[in-house]
Amino acid sequence: MSAIINVQNLSKTYDSGFQALRDVSLEIQRGEIFALLGPNGAGKTTMISIICGIVNPSSGVITADGHDIIRDFRAARSKIGLVPQELCTDGFESVISTVNFSRGLFGRAPNKAYIEQILRQLSLWDKRDSRIMELSGGMKRRVMIAKALSHEPEILFLDEPTAGVDVELRRDMWEMVRGLRERGVTIILTTHYIEEAEEMADRIGVISRGELILVEEKSALMDKLGQKQLRLQLQKPLLALPAELKDYPLSLTDDGLELIYHFDTQGDQTGIADLFRRLDEHGIDYKDLRSKQRSLEEIFVSLVTERASADTEAAR
Amino acid sequence: MNFHAIKAIYKFELHRTWRTIMQSIASPVISTSLYFVVFGSAIGSRMVEIDGVSYAAFIIPGLVMLALLTESISNASFGIYFPKYNGTIYEILSAPISMREIVLGYVGAATTKSVIVGSIILLTANLFVDYHVAHPFWMVTFLILTAATFSLFGFIIGIWADGFEKLQVVPMLIVTPLTFLGGSFYSISMLPPLWQSITLANPVVYLISAFRWSFYGVADVNVGLSVAMILVFLGLCLTGIYWIFRTGYRLKT
């Protein structure tokens, strides 16, 4: 895959002095779904806004499909669609007229068939003549997506696309995003729902305090940082861990009915077979067992927390 | 040139006018017609002629200009302010569209609306007052040029404003008083010499004088000077807009 978006040494300092981005470099591959994760104020929206032309960069170079976003802004922007975080719509306009407006704005000739196709895909066709102000929040979010897709972009930015929408609509949107990817559209999404990134993304980027602290294939990230847990449900409760088992990465739940063993899937030995032998030697019987991988959310929280601690330490 | 974008903005803005036709067109036409009834028919019949023109006919160019300036500023300022207010400006800023095209779309639509309002007022005036147009070509030229210039000015106000109150401040507290004191209802030759000199600092004097000349062939100031003043103001507005887009003032952070 080749890079469709190339961000080099991007920095942004607002007039207030707040440094939102610090020397960020990133390549987004053509046709992938890239999830940009980060806590509030990390710089996700600033980065998207700069790439789309809404915010001026302080320094750095960005290209979209090979076109510099400043010197060759027409070619660059015509490739990009944006669904912003906020529900920004002209409430007095009808659904179809606002979508047609967006298509025209991006320099495309009217295409009734294509607009109908988008509105049908997003279940908006029946509402095409309704004023936007009459729609529910979820339907307004669909209108925003329809507007972003109206000019047939090759790159789609989704800034918190499912914020405030119900579970059903979220699942619909995930389906729609996958469908777009199958058609070759590159998708960059920011989200607070880590589950969303875990479900859809090919690659994950984590941004914290304006710095890109990690970019990794999702599966590799999960393998590398995704420690596993083995939970053993005991036949009889234990009052405490036997001293002979203290060297194992084991913990006992408060009720003494469950033993939790942490292991690394990347290690040469997981130590599970050895653990079972030792439990048998000590007459500790179990009636059930299950293993669980550390979720992306847990990985994300630990990454951001570690980073924040490191920054605090460095500041001392 | 992104013609589809210019057309999209232009159509969107005109559509907004038809959606709010009472406010956009009916209101200025009715309020100006009331001036014709009160100052033209009722009071005007007791006034003497000015420069050989009946008072009722004399005030027509000034009243059209009053409506034209107010509507041009109001239409253009609201047109660009509203997307800033409701957040839809993101779409304009992220579209493959240049400064020139954005201005053409918004200012073109505001100018069109103002010229429509001015034309309706002129037609309505015909119901109350007999008047003639000595230089139709120049009348139309001044009408369009003034509407375009003040629409550009309104566009700047719309970008500058960060609240609805500021949108109203310039038209209400500056433009309307300048228009009333710019010879809408009188010839500046009727003022004492000192006030005549002071009045010449009012740019609206030149607009009204030139526009009245196109009707009756009489002017308070030289027509060439009036045209130069309009073009200077047009140049200032274009420079202001160029600076706004170059720096991103109140549009981009």
Coordinates of C-alpha atoms in Angstrom, one line a residue:
Chain A
M1 CA 0.0 0.0 0.0
S2 CA 1.2 3.6 -0.7
A3 CA 0.7 6.6 1.6
I4 CA -2.3 8.7 0.7
I5 CA -1.7 11.2 3.5
N6 CA 1.7 12.2 4.5
V7 CA 2.2 14.4 7.5
Q8 CA 5.8 15.6 8.2
N9 CA 6.9 17.4 11.3
L10 CA 3.6 19.1 11.9
S11 CA 3.4 21.5 14.8
K12 CA 0.6 23.8 15.9
T13 CA 0.7 26.5 18.5
Y14 CA -2.4 28.6 19.0
D15 CA -2.3 32.3 19.6
S16 CA -3.0 31.7 23.2
G17 CA 0.3 29.9 23.4
F18 CA -1.2 26.4 23.7
Q19 CA 0.9 23.9 21.8
A20 CA -1.7 21.5 20.3
L21 CA 0.7 19.5 18.1
R22 CA 4.4 18.8 18.5
D23 CA 6.4 17.7 15.5
V24 CA 4.0 15.0 14.4
S25 CA 4.9 12.8 11.5
L26 CA 2.4 10.2 10.2
E27 CA 1.6 8.3 7.0
I28 CA -1.8 7.0 6.3
Q29 CA -1.9 4.2 3.8
R30 CA -4.3 4.1 0.9
G31 CA -7.4 2.1 1.6
E32 CA -6.9 1.5 5.3
I33 CA -9.0 2.4 8.3
F34 CA -6.8 4.3 10.7
A35 CA -8.0 5.1 14.2
L36 CA -6.5 8.0 16.0
L37 CA -7.0 7.7 19.7
G38 CA -6.2 10.1 22.4
P39 CA -7.7 11.8 25.5
N40 CA -9.6 15.1 25.2
G41 CA -7.3 17.9 24.2
A42 CA -4.7 15.5 22.8
G43 CA -4.6 17.2 19.4
K44 CA -6.7 14.8 17.3
T45 CA -9.2 17.4 16.1
T46 CA -6.5 20.0 15.5
M47 CA -4.6 17.5 13.3
I48 CA -7.7 16.7 11.3
S49 CA -8.6 20.4 11.0
I50 CA -5.2 21.3 9.6
I51 CA -5.3 18.5 7.0
C52 CA -8.7 19.6 5.9
G53 CA -7.7 23.3 5.7
I54 CA -9.8 24.6 8.6
V55 CA -6.8 25.4 10.9
N56 CA -3.5 26.9 9.8
P57 CA -0.4 24.8 10.7
S58 CA 2.5 26.5 12.5
S59 CA 5.0 24.4 10.7
G60 CA 5.2 21.1 8.8
V61 CA 4.3 19.7 5.4
I62 CA 1.2 17.7 4.6
T63 CA 0.2 16.1 1.3
A64 CA -3.0 14.4 0.4
D65 CA -2.7 12.0 -2.5
G66 CA 0.6 13.7 -3.4
H67 CA -0.9 17.2 -3.4
D68 CA 0.4 19.8 -0.9
I69 CA -2.6 20.9 1.2
I70 CA -1.5 24.6 1.0
R71 CA 0.2 25.1 -2.4
D72 CA -2.1 22.7 -4.3
F73 CA -5.2 23.1 -2.0
R74 CA -7.8 22.5 -4.7
A75 CA -6.5 19.1 -5.7
A76 CA -5.8 18.1 -2.1
R77 CA -9.2 19.2 -0.7
S78 CA -11.2 17.7 -3.5
K79 CA -10.0 14.3 -2.4
I80 CA -11.1 14.8 1.2
G81 CA -14.4 14.5 3.0
L82 CA -14.9 15.5 6.6
V83 CA -17.5 14.6 9.2
P84 CA -16.8 17.0 12.1
Q85 CA -17.3 16.2 15.7
E86 CA -20.0 18.8 16.2
L87 CA -23.4 18.5 14.6
C88 CA -23.1 21.6 12.4
T89 CA -26.0 21.9 10.0
D90 CA -28.2 24.6 8.5
G91 CA -31.4 23.6 10.3
F92 CA -33.7 25.5 7.9
E93 CA -32.4 23.6 4.8
S94 CA -33.9 20.3 3.5
V95 CA -31.7 17.2 3.6
I96 CA -31.4 16.9 -0.2
S97 CA -30.6 20.6 -0.8
T98 CA -27.8 20.6 1.9
V99 CA -26.3 17.5 0.4
N100 CA -26.5 19.0 -3.1
F101 CA -24.9 22.2 -1.8
S102 CA -22.0 20.2 -0.4
R103 CA -21.4 18.5 -3.7
G104 CA -21.4 21.8 -5.6
L105 CA -19.1 23.4 -3.0
F106 CA -16.5 20.7 -3.8
G107 CA -16.7 21.4 -7.5
R108 CA -18.7 18.5 -8.7
A109 CA -21.5 18.8 -11.2
P110 CA -25.0 17.7 -10.0
N111 CA -25.6 14.0 -10.0
K112 CA -29.1 13.0 -8.8
A113 CA -28.5 9.3 -9.1
Y114 CA -25.4 9.4 -6.9
I115 CA -27.0 11.6 -4.3
E116 CA -30.0 9.3 -4.2
Q117 CA -27.7 6.3 -3.7
I118 CA -26.0 7.9 -0.7
L119 CA -29.3 9.0 0.9
R120 CA -30.7 5.5 0.4
Q121 CA -27.6 3.9 1.9
L122 CA -27.9 6.2 4.9
S123 CA -31.6 5.6 5.3
L124 CA -32.2 9.3 4.5
W125 CA -34.1 9.0 1.2
D126 CA -37.5 9.1 2.9
K127 CA -36.4 12.3 4.8
R128 CA -34.9 14.0 1.8
D129 CA -37.4 16.9 1.8
S130 CA -37.5 17.3 5.6
R131 CA -35.9 20.3 7.2
I132 CA -32.8 19.3 9.1
M133 CA -34.0 20.9 12.3
E134 CA -36.9 18.4 12.3
L135 CA -34.5 15.4 12.4
S136 CA -33.2 13.4 15.4
G137 CA -29.6 13.7 16.5
G138 CA -28.8 10.4 14.9
M139 CA -30.4 11.4 11.6
K140 CA -28.5 14.7 11.7
R141 CA -25.3 12.7 12.1
R142 CA -26.2 10.7 8.9
V143 CA -26.8 14.0 7.1
M144 CA -23.3 15.1 8.0
I145 CA -21.9 11.8 6.6
A146 CA -24.0 12.2 3.4
K147 CA -22.6 15.8 3.0
A148 CA -19.1 14.5 3.4
L149 CA -19.6 11.7 0.9
S150 CA -21.5 13.9 -1.6
H151 CA -18.4 14.7 -3.7
E152 CA -17.1 11.1 -3.8
P153 CA -14.0 11.7 -1.7
E154 CA -11.1 9.2 -1.7
I155 CA -10.2 10.1 1.9
L156 CA -12.8 10.4 4.7
F157 CA -12.2 11.9 8.1
L158 CA -14.7 10.9 10.8
D159 CA -14.1 12.9 13.9
E160 CA -16.0 11.1 16.7
P161 CA -18.6 9.8 14.2
T162 CA -20.7 7.8 16.7
A163 CA -20.6 10.3 19.6
G164 CA -24.1 10.5 21.0
V165 CA -25.7 7.9 18.7
D166 CA -27.5 4.8 19.8
V167 CA -26.1 1.3 19.5
E168 CA -28.1 0.3 16.5
L169 CA -27.0 3.4 14.5
R170 CA -23.4 2.8 15.6
R171 CA -23.5 -0.7 14.2
D172 CA -25.0 0.7 10.9
M173 CA -22.3 3.2 10.7
W174 CA -19.6 0.6 11.2
E175 CA -21.1 -1.3 8.3
M176 CA -21.2 1.7 6.2
V177 CA -17.5 2.5 7.0
R178 CA -16.5 -1.1 6.1
G179 CA -18.5 -0.7 2.8
L180 CA -16.6 2.5 2.0
R181 CA -13.3 0.8 2.7
E182 CA -14.2 -2.0 0.3
R183 CA -14.8 0.7 -2.4
G184 CA -11.3 1.9 -1.8
V185 CA -12.0 4.9 0.4
T186 CA -9.3 5.6 3.1
I187 CA -10.9 6.3 6.4
I188 CA -9.3 8.1 9.4
L189 CA -11.4 8.2 12.5
T190 CA -11.0 9.6 15.9
T191 CA -13.1 8.0 18.6
H192 CA -13.6 7.8 22.3
Y193 CA -15.2 4.4 21.9
I194 CA -12.1 2.2 21.9
E195 CA -14.4 -0.7 21.1
E196 CA -15.0 1.1 17.8
A197 CA -11.3 1.2 16.9
E198 CA -10.9 -2.4 18.1
E199 CA -13.8 -3.4 15.8
M200 CA -12.9 -1.5 12.7
A201 CA -9.3 -0.2 12.5
D202 CA -6.5 -1.7 10.5
R203 CA -4.0 0.5 12.3
I204 CA -4.0 2.5 15.5
G205 CA -2.3 5.8 16.3
V206 CA -2.2 7.1 19.9
I207 CA -1.8 10.8 20.4
S208 CA -1.2 12.4 23.8
R209 CA -0.4 16.0 24.7
G210 CA 0.2 16.8 21.0
E211 CA 2.7 14.0 20.4
L212 CA 2.1 10.9 18.4
I213 CA 3.3 8.3 20.9
L214 CA 2.5 5.1 18.9
V215 CA 1.4 4.0 15.5
E216 CA 0.9 0.2 15.1
E217 CA -1.0 -2.4 13.2
K218 CA -4.0 -3.1 15.4
S219 CA -3.3 -6.9 15.5
A220 CA 0.4 -6.3 16.2
L221 CA -0.5 -3.9 18.9
M222 CA -2.8 -6.3 20.6
D223 CA -0.3 -9.1 20.4
K224 CA 2.6 -6.9 21.6
L225 CA 0.9 -5.1 24.4
G226 CA -2.1 -7.2 24.9
Q227 CA -1.2 -9.3 27.9
K228 CA -3.5 -12.2 28.5
Q229 CA -5.2 -13.3 31.7
L230 CA -6.1 -16.9 32.7
R231 CA -8.9 -17.0 35.3
L232 CA -9.3 -20.2 37.3
Q233 CA -12.5 -20.7 39.2
L234 CA -11.7 -22.7 42.3
Q235 CA -13.6 -25.6 43.8
K236 CA -12.9 -24.3 47.3
P237 CA -12.0 -20.8 48.3
L238 CA -8.5 -20.0 49.4
L239 CA -7.7 -17.7 52.3
A240 CA -4.4 -16.7 50.7
L241 CA -2.0 -17.6 48.0
P242 CA 0.3 -20.5 49.1
A243 CA 3.8 -19.2 49.7
E244 CA 5.3 -21.6 47.1
L245 CA 3.3 -19.8 44.4
K246 CA 4.3 -16.3 45.3
D247 CA 6.8 -16.2 42.4
Y248 CA 4.1 -16.6 39.9
P249 CA 2.2 -13.6 38.5
L250 CA -0.8 -14.7 40.3
S251 CA -3.5 -12.8 42.2
L252 CA -6.5 -14.0 44.2
T253 CA -9.9 -12.3 44.1
D254 CA -11.2 -10.9 47.4
D255 CA -13.7 -13.8 47.8
G256 CA -10.8 -16.3 47.3
L257 CA -12.8 -18.1 44.6
E258 CA -10.7 -17.1 41.6
L259 CA -7.1 -17.2 40.7
I260 CA -5.9 -14.8 38.0
Y261 CA -2.7 -15.6 36.1
H262 CA -1.2 -12.9 33.9
F263 CA 1.0 -14.1 31.0
D264 CA 2.6 -12.7 27.9
T265 CA 1.6 -14.2 24.5
Q266 CA 4.9 -13.0 23.0
G267 CA 7.0 -14.9 25.5
D268 CA 8.8 -18.2 24.7
Q269 CA 6.9 -19.9 27.5
T270 CA 3.5 -18.9 28.9
G271 CA 4.2 -20.9 32.0
I272 CA 0.6 -22.3 32.1
A273 CA 1.6 -26.0 32.0
D274 CA 4.0 -25.4 34.9
L275 CA 1.4 -23.5 36.8
F276 CA -1.2 -26.3 36.4
R277 CA 1.4 -28.9 37.7
R278 CA 2.1 -26.7 40.8
L279 CA -1.6 -26.2 41.5
D280 CA -2.0 -30.0 41.3
E281 CA 0.9 -30.5 43.7
H282 CA -0.7 -28.2 46.2
G283 CA -4.1 -29.9 45.8
I284 CA -5.8 -26.8 44.5
D285 CA -8.7 -27.9 42.3
Y286 CA -10.5 -25.8 39.9
K287 CA -13.9 -26.3 38.2
D288 CA -13.6 -23.9 35.3
L289 CA -11.1 -21.7 33.5
R290 CA -11.2 -19.0 30.9
S291 CA -8.6 -16.8 29.2
K292 CA -9.0 -13.1 28.3
Q293 CA -6.8 -10.8 26.3
R294 CA -6.2 -7.2 27.6
S295 CA -8.5 -5.0 25.6
L296 CA -7.4 -2.1 23.4
E297 CA -9.0 0.2 26.0
E298 CA -6.7 -1.2 28.7
I299 CA -3.7 -0.8 26.4
F300 CA -4.7 2.7 25.5
V301 CA -5.2 3.8 29.1
S302 CA -1.9 2.3 30.2
L303 CA 0.0 4.0 27.3
V304 CA -1.5 7.4 28.0
T305 CA -1.0 7.0 31.8
E306 CA 2.6 5.9 31.3
R307 CA 3.2 8.9 29.0
A308 CA 1.6 11.3 31.4
S309 CA 3.7 9.9 34.3
A310 CA 6.9 10.2 32.2
D311 CA 6.1 13.8 31.3
T312 CA 5.5 14.7 34.9
E313 CA 8.7 13.0 36.0
A314 CA 10.6 14.9 33.3
A315 CA 9.2 18.2 34.4
R316 CA 10.5 17.7 37.9
Chain B
M1 CA -12.2 28.5 -11.2
N2 CA -14.6 26.4 -9.2
F3 CA -17.9 27.5 -10.9
H4 CA -19.9 24.8 -9.2
A5 CA -19.0 26.2 -5.8
I6 CA -19.8 29.8 -6.8
K7 CA -23.1 28.6 -8.1
A8 CA -23.8 26.5 -5.0
I9 CA -23.2 29.5 -2.6
Y10 CA -25.1 31.9 -4.8
K11 CA -28.1 29.6 -5.1
F12 CA -28.0 28.8 -1.4
E13 CA -28.0 32.5 -0.5
L14 CA -30.8 33.3 -2.9
H15 CA -32.8 30.4 -1.6
R16 CA -32.5 31.9 1.9
T17 CA -34.0 35.1 0.5
W18 CA -37.0 33.4 -0.9
R19 CA -37.4 31.5 2.3
T20 CA -37.5 34.7 4.3
I21 CA -39.1 36.8 1.6
M22 CA -41.1 38.9 4.1
Q23 CA -38.0 40.0 5.9
S24 CA -35.7 40.1 2.8
I25 CA -37.8 41.9 0.3
A26 CA -41.3 42.8 1.6
S27 CA -40.1 44.7 4.7
P28 CA -37.6 47.1 3.0
V29 CA -40.1 47.8 0.2
I30 CA -43.0 48.5 2.6
S31 CA -40.9 50.7 4.9
T32 CA -39.5 52.7 2.0
S33 CA -43.0 53.1 0.5
L34 CA -44.1 54.6 3.7
Y35 CA -41.4 57.3 3.2
F36 CA -43.0 58.1 -0.2
V37 CA -46.4 58.4 1.3
V38 CA -45.3 60.5 4.3
F39 CA -42.5 62.7 2.8
G40 CA -43.6 62.5 -0.8
S41 CA -47.4 62.7 -1.0
A42 CA -48.3 64.2 2.4
I43 CA -45.5 66.6 3.3
G44 CA -44.0 66.9 -0.2
S45 CA -47.0 68.6 -1.7
R46 CA -46.3 71.6 0.7
M47 CA -42.6 71.7 -0.2
V48 CA -41.0 73.9 -2.9
E49 CA -39.1 72.3 -5.8
I50 CA -35.4 71.6 -5.4
D51 CA -33.2 72.2 -8.4
G52 CA -36.3 72.2 -10.5
V53 CA -37.5 68.8 -9.3
S54 CA -40.6 68.2 -7.1
Y55 CA -39.7 67.3 -3.6
A56 CA -41.5 63.9 -3.9
A57 CA -39.4 63.0 -6.9
F58 CA -36.2 64.6 -5.4
I59 CA -36.1 62.1 -2.5
I60 CA -36.5 59.0 -4.6
P61 CA -32.8 58.4 -5.4
G62 CA -31.9 59.0 -1.7
L63 CA -34.5 56.6 -0.4
V64 CA -33.5 53.9 -2.9
M65 CA -29.9 54.5 -1.9
L66 CA -30.9 54.2 1.8
A67 CA -32.5 50.8 1.2
L68 CA -29.7 49.7 -1.1
L69 CA -27.0 50.4 1.5
T70 CA -28.8 48.9 4.4
E71 CA -29.9 45.8 2.4
S72 CA -26.4 45.2 0.9
I73 CA -24.7 45.4 4.2
S74 CA -27.4 43.3 6.0
N75 CA -27.6 40.6 3.3
A76 CA -23.8 40.1 2.9
S77 CA -23.0 40.3 6.6
F78 CA -25.7 37.8 7.6
G79 CA -24.7 35.5 4.7
I80 CA -21.2 34.9 6.0
Y81 CA -21.9 35.4 9.7
F82 CA -24.6 32.7 9.9
P83 CA -22.2 29.8 8.8
K84 CA -19.8 31.1 11.5
Y85 CA -22.5 31.2 14.0
N86 CA -24.0 27.7 13.3
G87 CA -20.6 26.1 12.6
T88 CA -21.2 25.2 9.0
I89 CA -18.3 27.5 8.0
Y90 CA -16.1 24.3 8.3
E91 CA -17.5 23.2 5.0
I92 CA -16.6 26.4 3.2
L93 CA -13.1 26.4 4.7
S94 CA -12.4 22.8 3.8
A95 CA -13.8 23.0 0.2
P96 CA -11.5 23.4 -2.8
I97 CA -12.6 27.0 -3.2
S98 CA -10.5 30.2 -3.3
M99 CA -11.0 33.5 -1.6
R100 CA -12.2 35.0 -4.9
E101 CA -14.8 32.3 -5.4
I102 CA -16.2 32.6 -1.8
V103 CA -16.5 36.4 -2.3
L104 CA -18.1 36.0 -5.7
G105 CA -20.7 33.6 -4.3
Y106 CA -21.7 35.5 -1.2
V107 CA -21.3 39.1 -2.4
G108 CA -22.8 38.2 -5.8
A109 CA -25.9 36.9 -4.1
A110 CA -26.1 39.9 -1.7
T111 CA -25.7 42.3 -4.6
T112 CA -28.4 40.5 -6.6
K113 CA -30.8 40.7 -3.6
S114 CA -30.1 44.4 -3.1
V115 CA -30.6 45.3 -6.7
I116 CA -33.9 43.4 -6.7
V117 CA -35.0 45.4 -3.6
G118 CA -33.9 48.7 -5.2
S119 CA -35.7 47.9 -8.4
I120 CA -38.9 47.0 -6.6
I121 CA -38.7 50.2 -4.6
L122 CA -38.2 52.2 -7.8
L123 CA -41.3 50.5 -9.4
T124 CA -43.3 51.1 -6.2
A125 CA -42.3 54.8 -6.2
N126 CA -43.9 55.1 -9.5
L127 CA -47.3 54.4 -7.9
F128 CA -46.9 57.5 -5.7
V129 CA -44.7 59.9 -7.6
D130 CA -44.0 60.9 -11.2
Y131 CA -40.3 60.7 -11.9
H132 CA -38.0 60.2 -14.9
V133 CA -34.6 58.7 -15.4
A134 CA -32.3 61.0 -17.5
H135 CA -29.4 58.5 -17.7
P136 CA -30.8 54.9 -17.4
F137 CA -27.4 53.3 -18.2
W138 CA -25.7 55.3 -15.4
M139 CA -28.6 54.7 -13.0
V140 CA -28.3 50.9 -13.4
T141 CA -24.5 51.2 -13.2
F142 CA -24.6 53.2 -9.9
L143 CA -27.2 50.8 -8.6
I144 CA -25.1 47.7 -9.2
L145 CA -21.8 49.3 -8.3
T146 CA -23.1 50.7 -5.0
A147 CA -24.8 47.4 -4.1
A148 CA -21.6 45.4 -4.9
T149 CA -19.4 47.8 -2.9
F150 CA -21.6 47.8 0.2
S151 CA -22.1 44.1 -0.1
L152 CA -18.3 43.8 0.1
F153 CA -18.4 46.1 3.1
G154 CA -21.1 43.9 4.7
F155 CA -19.1 40.8 4.0
I156 CA -16.2 42.3 6.1
I157 CA -18.7 43.2 8.9
G158 CA -20.0 39.6 8.9
I159 CA -16.5 38.2 9.3
W160 CA -15.6 40.8 12.0
A161 CA -18.8 40.3 14.0
D162 CA -18.7 37.8 16.8
G163 CA -22.3 38.4 17.9
F164 CA -25.6 39.5 16.5
E165 CA -25.3 42.9 18.1
K166 CA -22.2 43.7 16.2
L167 CA -23.9 42.8 13.0
Q168 CA -26.4 45.6 13.7
V169 CA -24.0 48.2 15.1
V170 CA -22.4 49.4 11.8
P171 CA -25.7 49.6 9.7
M172 CA -27.7 51.1 12.5
L173 CA -25.3 53.5 14.1
I174 CA -23.1 54.5 11.2
V175 CA -24.6 53.8 7.8
T176 CA -28.2 54.9 8.5
P177 CA -27.2 58.3 10.1
L178 CA -24.7 58.9 7.3
T179 CA -27.4 58.2 4.7
F180 CA -29.9 60.5 6.4
L181 CA -27.2 63.2 6.6
G182 CA -25.9 62.5 3.1
G183 CA -28.6 64.4 1.3
S184 CA -31.4 61.8 1.0
F185 CA -34.0 64.4 1.9
Y186 CA -32.3 67.6 0.9
S187 CA -29.7 69.2 -1.3
I188 CA -26.5 69.9 0.5
S189 CA -26.6 73.4 -1.1
M190 CA -29.5 74.1 1.3
L191 CA -27.0 73.8 4.3
P192 CA -25.0 76.7 5.7
P193 CA -21.4 76.9 4.1
L194 CA -19.7 75.4 7.1
W195 CA -22.0 72.3 7.2
Q196 CA -21.6 72.0 3.4
S197 CA -17.9 71.5 3.9
I198 CA -18.3 69.1 6.8
T199 CA -20.9 67.1 4.8
L200 CA -18.4 66.5 2.1
A201 CA -16.5 64.2 4.5
N202 CA -19.6 61.9 4.4
P203 CA -19.0 59.3 1.7
V204 CA -22.7 58.7 1.2
V205 CA -23.1 62.2 -0.1
Y206 CA -21.2 61.1 -3.2
L207 CA -23.3 58.0 -3.8
I208 CA -26.6 59.9 -3.5
S209 CA -25.4 62.8 -5.5
A210 CA -24.3 60.6 -8.4
F211 CA -27.4 58.5 -8.2
R212 CA -29.7 61.6 -8.3
W213 CA -27.7 63.0 -11.2
S214 CA -28.6 59.8 -13.2
F215 CA -32.3 60.6 -12.6
Y216 CA -32.5 64.4 -13.0
G217 CA -29.1 65.5 -14.4
V218 CA -28.4 67.6 -11.2
A219 CA -25.8 66.8 -8.6
D220 CA -24.5 68.2 -5.3
V221 CA -20.9 67.3 -6.3
N222 CA -19.1 66.6 -9.5
V223 CA -20.2 63.2 -10.9
G224 CA -16.6 62.2 -11.8
L225 CA -15.6 62.8 -8.2
S226 CA -18.6 60.7 -7.0
V227 CA -17.5 57.8 -9.2
A228 CA -13.9 58.1 -8.0
M229 CA -15.1 58.0 -4.4
I230 CA -17.2 54.9 -5.0
L231 CA -14.2 53.2 -6.7
V232 CA -11.9 54.2 -3.8
F233 CA -14.4 52.6 -1.3
L234 CA -14.6 49.5 -3.5
G235 CA -10.8 49.3 -3.5
L236 CA -10.7 49.6 0.2
C237 CA -13.2 46.9 0.7
L238 CA -11.4 44.5 -1.7
T239 CA -8.1 45.2 0.1
G240 CA -9.8 44.5 3.4
I241 CA -11.2 41.2 2.2
Y242 CA -7.8 40.2 0.6
W243 CA -6.2 40.8 4.0
I244 CA -8.9 38.8 5.8
F245 CA -8.4 35.7 3.6
R246 CA -4.6 36.0 3.6
T247 CA -4.4 36.1 7.4
G248 CA -7.5 34.0 8.2
Y249 CA -8.8 36.8 10.4
R250 CA -11.7 35.4 12.5
L251 CA -12.1 32.5 10.1
K252 CA -9.1 30.3 10.8
T253 CA -7.1 29.9 13.9

